[in-house]
XYZ file of C-alpha atoms in Angstrom:
467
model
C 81.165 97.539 99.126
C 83.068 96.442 102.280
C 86.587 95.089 101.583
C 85.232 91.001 103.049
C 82.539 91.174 100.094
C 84.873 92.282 97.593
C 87.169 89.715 98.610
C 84.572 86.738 98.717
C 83.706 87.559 95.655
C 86.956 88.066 93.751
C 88.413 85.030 95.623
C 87.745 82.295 93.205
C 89.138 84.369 89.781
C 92.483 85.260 91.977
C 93.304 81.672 92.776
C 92.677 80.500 89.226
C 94.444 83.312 88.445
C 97.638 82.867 90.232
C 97.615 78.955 89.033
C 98.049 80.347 85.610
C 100.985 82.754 86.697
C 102.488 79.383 88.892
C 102.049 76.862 85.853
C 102.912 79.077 82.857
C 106.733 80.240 85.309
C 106.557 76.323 85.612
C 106.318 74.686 82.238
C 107.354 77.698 80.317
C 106.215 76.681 76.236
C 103.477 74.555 76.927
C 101.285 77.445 76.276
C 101.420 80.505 73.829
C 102.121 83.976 76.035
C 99.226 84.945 73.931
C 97.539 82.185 74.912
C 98.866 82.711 78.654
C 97.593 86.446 78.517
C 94.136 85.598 76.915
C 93.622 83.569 80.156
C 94.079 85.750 82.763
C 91.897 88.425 80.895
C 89.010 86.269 80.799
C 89.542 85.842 84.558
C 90.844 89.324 85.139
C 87.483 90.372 83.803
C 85.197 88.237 85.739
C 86.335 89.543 88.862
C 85.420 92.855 88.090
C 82.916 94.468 90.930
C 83.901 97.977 90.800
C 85.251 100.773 87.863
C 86.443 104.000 88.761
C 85.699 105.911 85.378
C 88.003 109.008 83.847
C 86.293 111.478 85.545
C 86.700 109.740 89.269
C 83.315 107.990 89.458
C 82.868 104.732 90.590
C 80.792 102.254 88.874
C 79.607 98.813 90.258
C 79.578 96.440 87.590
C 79.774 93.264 89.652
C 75.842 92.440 89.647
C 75.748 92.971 85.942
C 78.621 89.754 85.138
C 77.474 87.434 87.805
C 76.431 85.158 85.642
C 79.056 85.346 83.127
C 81.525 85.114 86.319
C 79.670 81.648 86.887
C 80.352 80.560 83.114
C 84.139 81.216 83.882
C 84.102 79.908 87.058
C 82.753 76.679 86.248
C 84.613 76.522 82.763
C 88.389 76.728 84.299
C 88.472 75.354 88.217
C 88.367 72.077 87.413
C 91.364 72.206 84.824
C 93.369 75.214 87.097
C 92.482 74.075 90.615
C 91.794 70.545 89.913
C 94.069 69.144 87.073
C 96.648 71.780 87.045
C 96.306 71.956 83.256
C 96.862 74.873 80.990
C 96.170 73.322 78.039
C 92.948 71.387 78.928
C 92.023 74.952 80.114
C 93.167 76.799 76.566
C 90.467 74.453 75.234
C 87.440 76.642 76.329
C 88.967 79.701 75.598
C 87.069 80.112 72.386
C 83.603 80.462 74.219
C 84.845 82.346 77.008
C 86.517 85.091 75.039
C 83.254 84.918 72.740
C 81.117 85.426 75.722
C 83.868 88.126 76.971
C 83.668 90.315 74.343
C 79.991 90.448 74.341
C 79.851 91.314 78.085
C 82.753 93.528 77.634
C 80.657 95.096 74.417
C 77.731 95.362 76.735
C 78.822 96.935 79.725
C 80.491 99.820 77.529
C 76.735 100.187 76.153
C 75.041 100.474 79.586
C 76.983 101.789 81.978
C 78.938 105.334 81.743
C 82.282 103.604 81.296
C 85.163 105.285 79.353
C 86.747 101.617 77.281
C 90.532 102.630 78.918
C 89.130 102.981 82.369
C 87.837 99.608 81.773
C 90.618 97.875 80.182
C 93.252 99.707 82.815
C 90.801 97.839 85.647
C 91.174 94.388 83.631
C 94.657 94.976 82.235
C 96.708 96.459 84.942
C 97.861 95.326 88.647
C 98.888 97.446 91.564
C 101.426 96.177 93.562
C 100.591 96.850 97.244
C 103.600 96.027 99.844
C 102.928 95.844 103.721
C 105.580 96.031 105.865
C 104.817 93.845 109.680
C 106.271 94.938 112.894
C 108.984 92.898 114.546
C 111.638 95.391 115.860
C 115.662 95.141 114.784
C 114.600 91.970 112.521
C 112.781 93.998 110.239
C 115.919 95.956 108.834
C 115.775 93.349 105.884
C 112.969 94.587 104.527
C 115.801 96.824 102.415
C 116.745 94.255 100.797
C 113.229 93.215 99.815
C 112.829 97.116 98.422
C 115.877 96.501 96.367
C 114.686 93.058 95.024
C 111.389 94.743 94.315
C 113.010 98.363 92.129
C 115.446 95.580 90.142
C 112.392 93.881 89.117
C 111.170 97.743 87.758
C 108.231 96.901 90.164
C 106.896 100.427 92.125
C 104.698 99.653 94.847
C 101.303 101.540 94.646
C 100.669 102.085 98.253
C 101.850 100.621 101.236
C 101.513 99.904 104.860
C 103.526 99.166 107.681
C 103.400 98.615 111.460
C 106.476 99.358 113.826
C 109.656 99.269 112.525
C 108.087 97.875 108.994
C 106.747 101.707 109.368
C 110.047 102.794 109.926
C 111.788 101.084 106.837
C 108.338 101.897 104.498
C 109.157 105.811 105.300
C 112.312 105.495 103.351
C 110.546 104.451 100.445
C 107.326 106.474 100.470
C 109.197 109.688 100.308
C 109.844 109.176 96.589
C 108.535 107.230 93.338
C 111.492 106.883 92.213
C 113.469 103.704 94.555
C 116.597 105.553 96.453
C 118.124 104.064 98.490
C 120.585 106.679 100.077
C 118.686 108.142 102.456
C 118.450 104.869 103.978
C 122.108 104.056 104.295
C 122.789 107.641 105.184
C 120.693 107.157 108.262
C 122.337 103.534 108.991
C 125.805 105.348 109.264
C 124.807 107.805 111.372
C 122.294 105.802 113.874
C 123.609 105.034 117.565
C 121.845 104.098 120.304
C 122.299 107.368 122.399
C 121.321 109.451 119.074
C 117.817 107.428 119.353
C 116.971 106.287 122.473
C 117.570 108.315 125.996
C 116.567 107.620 129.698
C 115.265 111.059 130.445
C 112.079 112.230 132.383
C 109.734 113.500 129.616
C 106.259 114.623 129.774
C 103.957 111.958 128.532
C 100.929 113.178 126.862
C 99.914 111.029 124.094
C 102.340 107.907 124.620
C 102.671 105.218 127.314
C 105.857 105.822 129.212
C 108.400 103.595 129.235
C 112.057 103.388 130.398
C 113.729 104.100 126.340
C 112.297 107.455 125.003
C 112.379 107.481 121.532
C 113.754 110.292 119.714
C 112.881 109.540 116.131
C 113.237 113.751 115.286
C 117.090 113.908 116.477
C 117.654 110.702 114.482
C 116.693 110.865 111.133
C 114.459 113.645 110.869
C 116.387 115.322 108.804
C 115.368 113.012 106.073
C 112.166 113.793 106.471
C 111.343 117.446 105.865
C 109.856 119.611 102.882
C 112.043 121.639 100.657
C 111.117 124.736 102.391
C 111.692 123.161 105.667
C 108.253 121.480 107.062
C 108.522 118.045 108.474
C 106.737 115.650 105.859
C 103.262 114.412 106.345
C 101.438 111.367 104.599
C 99.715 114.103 102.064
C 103.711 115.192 101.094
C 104.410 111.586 100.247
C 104.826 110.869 97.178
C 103.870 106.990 97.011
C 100.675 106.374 99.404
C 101.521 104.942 102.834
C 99.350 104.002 106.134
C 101.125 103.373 109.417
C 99.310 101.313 111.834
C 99.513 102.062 115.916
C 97.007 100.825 118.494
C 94.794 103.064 120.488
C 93.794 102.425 124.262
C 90.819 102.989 125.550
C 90.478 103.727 129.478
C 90.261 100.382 130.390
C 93.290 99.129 128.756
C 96.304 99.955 130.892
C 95.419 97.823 134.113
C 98.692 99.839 135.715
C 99.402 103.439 136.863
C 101.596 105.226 134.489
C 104.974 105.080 136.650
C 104.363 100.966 136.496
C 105.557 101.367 132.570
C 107.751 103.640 133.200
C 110.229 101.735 135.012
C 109.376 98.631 134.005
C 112.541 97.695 132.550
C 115.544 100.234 134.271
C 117.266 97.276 135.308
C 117.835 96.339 131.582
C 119.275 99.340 130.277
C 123.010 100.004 130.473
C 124.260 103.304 130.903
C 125.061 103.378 127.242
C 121.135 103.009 126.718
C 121.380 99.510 124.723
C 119.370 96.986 125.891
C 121.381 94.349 127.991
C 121.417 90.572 126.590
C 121.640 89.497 130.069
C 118.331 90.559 130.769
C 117.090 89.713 127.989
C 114.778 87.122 130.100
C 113.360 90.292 131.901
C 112.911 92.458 128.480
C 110.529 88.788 127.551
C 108.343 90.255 130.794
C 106.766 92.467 128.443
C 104.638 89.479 127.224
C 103.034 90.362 130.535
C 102.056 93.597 129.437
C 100.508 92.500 125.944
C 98.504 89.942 127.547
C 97.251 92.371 129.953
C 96.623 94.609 127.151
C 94.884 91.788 124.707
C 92.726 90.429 127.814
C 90.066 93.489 127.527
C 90.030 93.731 123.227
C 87.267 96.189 123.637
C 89.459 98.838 124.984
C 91.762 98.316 122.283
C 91.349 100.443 118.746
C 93.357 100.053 115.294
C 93.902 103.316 114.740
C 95.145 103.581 110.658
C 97.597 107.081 109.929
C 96.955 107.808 106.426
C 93.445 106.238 106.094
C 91.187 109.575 106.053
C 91.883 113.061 105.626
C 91.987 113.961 109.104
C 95.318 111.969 109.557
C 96.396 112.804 106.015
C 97.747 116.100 107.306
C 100.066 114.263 110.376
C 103.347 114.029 110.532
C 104.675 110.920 109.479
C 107.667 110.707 112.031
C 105.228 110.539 114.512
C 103.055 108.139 113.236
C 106.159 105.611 113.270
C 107.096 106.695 116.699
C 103.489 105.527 118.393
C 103.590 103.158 116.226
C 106.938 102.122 117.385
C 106.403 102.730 120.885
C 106.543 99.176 122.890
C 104.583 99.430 126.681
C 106.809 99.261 129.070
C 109.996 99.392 126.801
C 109.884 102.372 124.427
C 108.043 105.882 124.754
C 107.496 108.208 122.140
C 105.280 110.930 122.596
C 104.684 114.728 121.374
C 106.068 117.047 123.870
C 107.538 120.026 121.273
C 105.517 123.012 120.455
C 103.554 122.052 117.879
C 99.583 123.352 117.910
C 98.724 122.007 114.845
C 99.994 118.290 115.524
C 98.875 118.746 118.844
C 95.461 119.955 117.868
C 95.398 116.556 114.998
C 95.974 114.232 118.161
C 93.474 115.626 120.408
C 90.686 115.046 118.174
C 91.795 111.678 116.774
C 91.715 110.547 120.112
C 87.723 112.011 121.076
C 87.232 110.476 117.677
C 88.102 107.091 118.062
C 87.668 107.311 122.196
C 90.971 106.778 122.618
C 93.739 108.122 126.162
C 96.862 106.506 124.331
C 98.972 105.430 121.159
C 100.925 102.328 121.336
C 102.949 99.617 119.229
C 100.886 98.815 116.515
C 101.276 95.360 116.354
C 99.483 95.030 119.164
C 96.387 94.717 116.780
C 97.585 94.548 113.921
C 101.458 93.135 112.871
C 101.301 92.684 109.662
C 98.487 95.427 108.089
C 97.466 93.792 104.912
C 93.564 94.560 105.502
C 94.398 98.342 106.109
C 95.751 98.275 102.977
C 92.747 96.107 101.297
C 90.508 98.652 102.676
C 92.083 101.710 101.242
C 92.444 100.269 97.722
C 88.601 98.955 97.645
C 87.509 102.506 98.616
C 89.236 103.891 95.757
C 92.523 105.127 97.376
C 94.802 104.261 94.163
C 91.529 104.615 91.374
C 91.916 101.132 90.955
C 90.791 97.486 92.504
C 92.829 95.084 90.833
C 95.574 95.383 93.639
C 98.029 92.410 94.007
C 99.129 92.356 97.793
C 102.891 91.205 99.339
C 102.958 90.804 102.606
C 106.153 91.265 104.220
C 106.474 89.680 108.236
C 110.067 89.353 110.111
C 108.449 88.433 113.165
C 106.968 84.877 112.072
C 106.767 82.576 115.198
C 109.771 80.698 115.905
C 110.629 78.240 118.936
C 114.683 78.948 118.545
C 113.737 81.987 120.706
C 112.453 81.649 123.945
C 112.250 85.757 124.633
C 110.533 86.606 121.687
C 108.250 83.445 121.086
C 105.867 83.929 123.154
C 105.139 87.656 122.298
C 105.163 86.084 118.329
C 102.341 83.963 119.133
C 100.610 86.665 121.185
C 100.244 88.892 118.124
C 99.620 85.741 115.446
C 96.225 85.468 115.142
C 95.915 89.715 114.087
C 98.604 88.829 111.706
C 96.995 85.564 110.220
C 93.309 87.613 109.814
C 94.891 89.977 107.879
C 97.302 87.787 105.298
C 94.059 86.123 104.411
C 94.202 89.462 102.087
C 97.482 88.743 100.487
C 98.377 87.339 96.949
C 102.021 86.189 98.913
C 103.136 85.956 102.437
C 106.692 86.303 103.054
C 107.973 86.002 105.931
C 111.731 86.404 106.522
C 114.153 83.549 108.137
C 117.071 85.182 108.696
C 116.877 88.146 110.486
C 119.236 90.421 113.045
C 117.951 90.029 116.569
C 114.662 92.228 117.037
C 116.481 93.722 119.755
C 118.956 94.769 117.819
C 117.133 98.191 117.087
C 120.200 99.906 116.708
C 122.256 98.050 114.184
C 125.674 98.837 112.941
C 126.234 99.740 109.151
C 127.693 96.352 108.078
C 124.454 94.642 109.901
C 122.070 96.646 108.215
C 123.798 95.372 104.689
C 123.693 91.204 105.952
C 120.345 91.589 106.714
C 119.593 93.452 103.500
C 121.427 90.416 101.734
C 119.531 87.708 103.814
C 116.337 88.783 102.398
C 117.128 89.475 99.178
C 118.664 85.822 98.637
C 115.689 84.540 100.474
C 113.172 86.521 98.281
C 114.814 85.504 94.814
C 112.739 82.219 94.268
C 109.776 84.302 94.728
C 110.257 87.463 92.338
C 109.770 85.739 89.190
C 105.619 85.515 90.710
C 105.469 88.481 91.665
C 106.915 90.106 88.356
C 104.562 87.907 86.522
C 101.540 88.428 88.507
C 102.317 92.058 88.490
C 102.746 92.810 84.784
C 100.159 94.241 82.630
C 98.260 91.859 80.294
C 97.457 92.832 76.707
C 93.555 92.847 75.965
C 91.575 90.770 74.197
């Protein structure tokens, strides 16, 4: 079942579903949690399309409750959606956990279905974080981790474009939230350490006057225990990095074009100069360019299949990372097996170059909607957050018109999400480099702007007892 289907089909039970979770936070007492939980099973339940049994088969189950889906669905809209009422809607409980049961009973009978792969599908939620692109702004998405392990709340996969990438590595590498790693690498950061103006072979990137060096920076962080830079299959929490490949009729320039298309805003210390910040805005030019032939453009998903499973993760961030005209990453050390993983990713998907993800996609919810309705994480009852630091705003003229370039990718894709976040006080998204004390106000922004939210998502995200 394609990931739209499953969606247009679920779509009804999840909005009821999160009315209950809004009402019962709002007018805490006016129904029994038992009450409360009885509610969202009934619901939980006639959403179900697909099973994944104990021993890793899937089972579609959605044709078989259609009708009882109907009986739900016309039951409790009008009291959810309509009147906002949990007790008018506790009122036909009695035949809807009747007529539960029965189909409950039933499927068990019919179907090879194990009764705790059946109640885990009903019972339990997966909490699925994405992480959008938006350069130096997106270093609050820390504090949105924090906010998140506080709450005990683990994240069962998650996906991230551009410097959301960046941040998501930190907390991929382990189950278990830490944040040192993370701090250790904000100490340590500086601009020469990261970015250099150097001639480098470009292979597999888009040159551009910055070449990143995301292996020099940080990746020490980022290695086995017997020394082998991590890939996704090392990780120990799922994770798919978004970057956008070109086809050959995307660049519109020679190569050199990009490659000095910004020298004039680069100091000799490498940062980016706020005086020409106006000029750094140029690159709008470039994603229009880009965006004007969508044919020749490819979301290309690190992570998503087994091929690109087995690649490193650094440089997955680093395309993904990798601005046209303003940042380069490529591939250039010896590496045959990376190498080897690049050359046929890009005959597979037709591809001449990587590039900044959020080109086509800023804020990769539906990457992440795919993976979990192909069975990525065993189950489908995945509850998404999107996370976005680069929302549109008209207090910047440089980066406002390069926010509404890439809004209509990001608006397709947090169709898919339970919650859209997106951050309002951010550091400057130039600001790629920030110091130690900057990383910490911007983890502090978000967490203080998250807060209202958490009690939702702790709700929504906590297991139900059965019926």
């Amino acid at each position: 079942m394609d990931a739209e289907r499953f969606q247009n089909l679920r779509a009804p039970f999840e909005e009821m579903e999160a009315a209950v979770v809004r009402l019962a936070l709002a007018r805490p007492g006016e129904l029994h949690p038992s009450r409360v939980d009885a509610l969202r099973y009934v619901l939980s339940f006639a959403k179900l399309q697909i099973v994944q049994n104990v021993d890793g088969t899937d089972v579609e189950v959605g044709d078989a409750l259609a009708s009882h889906a109907w009986q739900v669905r016309e039951a409790l809209a009008p009291w959810l959606l309509n009147e906002g009422s949990l007790a008018r809607a506790s009122q036909h409980l009695p035949p809807l956990l009747d007529s539960t049961r029965d189909r409950r009973r039933r499927l068990l009978e019919h179907f090879p279905l194990a009764p705790e792969s059946l109640e885990a599908e009903v019972c339990e939620r997966q909490l699925i974080v994405t992480c959008g692109g938006g350069g130096g702004a997106g270093y609050g998405y820390a504090g949105a981790w924090q906010s998140l392990h506080r709450a005990g709340l683990q994240p069962a996969l998650i996906s991230g474009t551009s410097m959301g990438a960046l941040i998501a590595l930190f907390r991929a590498r382990r189950k278990v939230f830490d944040p040192a790693p993370m701090y250790h690498a904000a100490q340590r950061l500086t601009w020469p350490g990261v970015f250099r103006i150097l001639q480098m072979e470009s292979r597999y990137g888009v040159p551009a006057t910055l070449r990143l060096y995301l292996r020099s920076a940080i990746g020490s962080l980022f290695h086995t225990p017997d020394g082998r830079p991590l890939t996704f299959r090392d990780l120990e929490l799922p994770l798919l990095i978004v970057a956008t490949g070109l086809g050959v009729d995307a660049l519109k320039h020679d190569l050199a074009f990009y490659e000095h298309f910004l020298d004039d805003a680069v100091g000799h210390d490498f940062t980016l100069r706020p005086s020409r910040a106006a000029q750094i805005g140029q690159v709008v030019n470039i994603l229009r360019e880009l965006l004007a032939t969508p044919d020749a453009l490819r979301e290309v998903v690190f992570g998503g299949d087994p091929t690109t499973l087995d690649a490193d993760i650094l440089d997955a961030a680093g395309f993904s990372s990798s601005i046209p005209g303003l940042i380069h990453y490529d591939v250039v050390r010896d590496d045959k097996r990376m190498k080897a993983l690049l050359d046929d990713l890009y005959a597979r998907y037709g591809i001449t170059r990587l590039v900044e993800g959020g080109i086509v996609n800023n804020v990769p919810v539906k990457p992440a909607y795919d993976a979990v309705v192909a069975g990525r994480i065993k189950r489908r009852n995945g509850w998404y957050l999107a996370l976005d630091c680069f929302k549109p705003s008209i207090r910047s003229a440089v980066f406002f018109p390069v926010q509404q370039l890439v809004r209509p990718n990001v608006q397709r894709n947090i169709a898919y999400a339970n919650l859209y976040f997106a951050l309002d006080r951010t550091l400057n998204p130039l600001n790629l480099v920030p110091s130690y004390d900057a990383v910490l106000r911007a983890q502090e922004w978000t967490t203080k702007e998250l807060e209202p939210h958490m009690a939702t998502i702790a709700e929504s995200c906590r297991t139900i007892a059965t019926i």
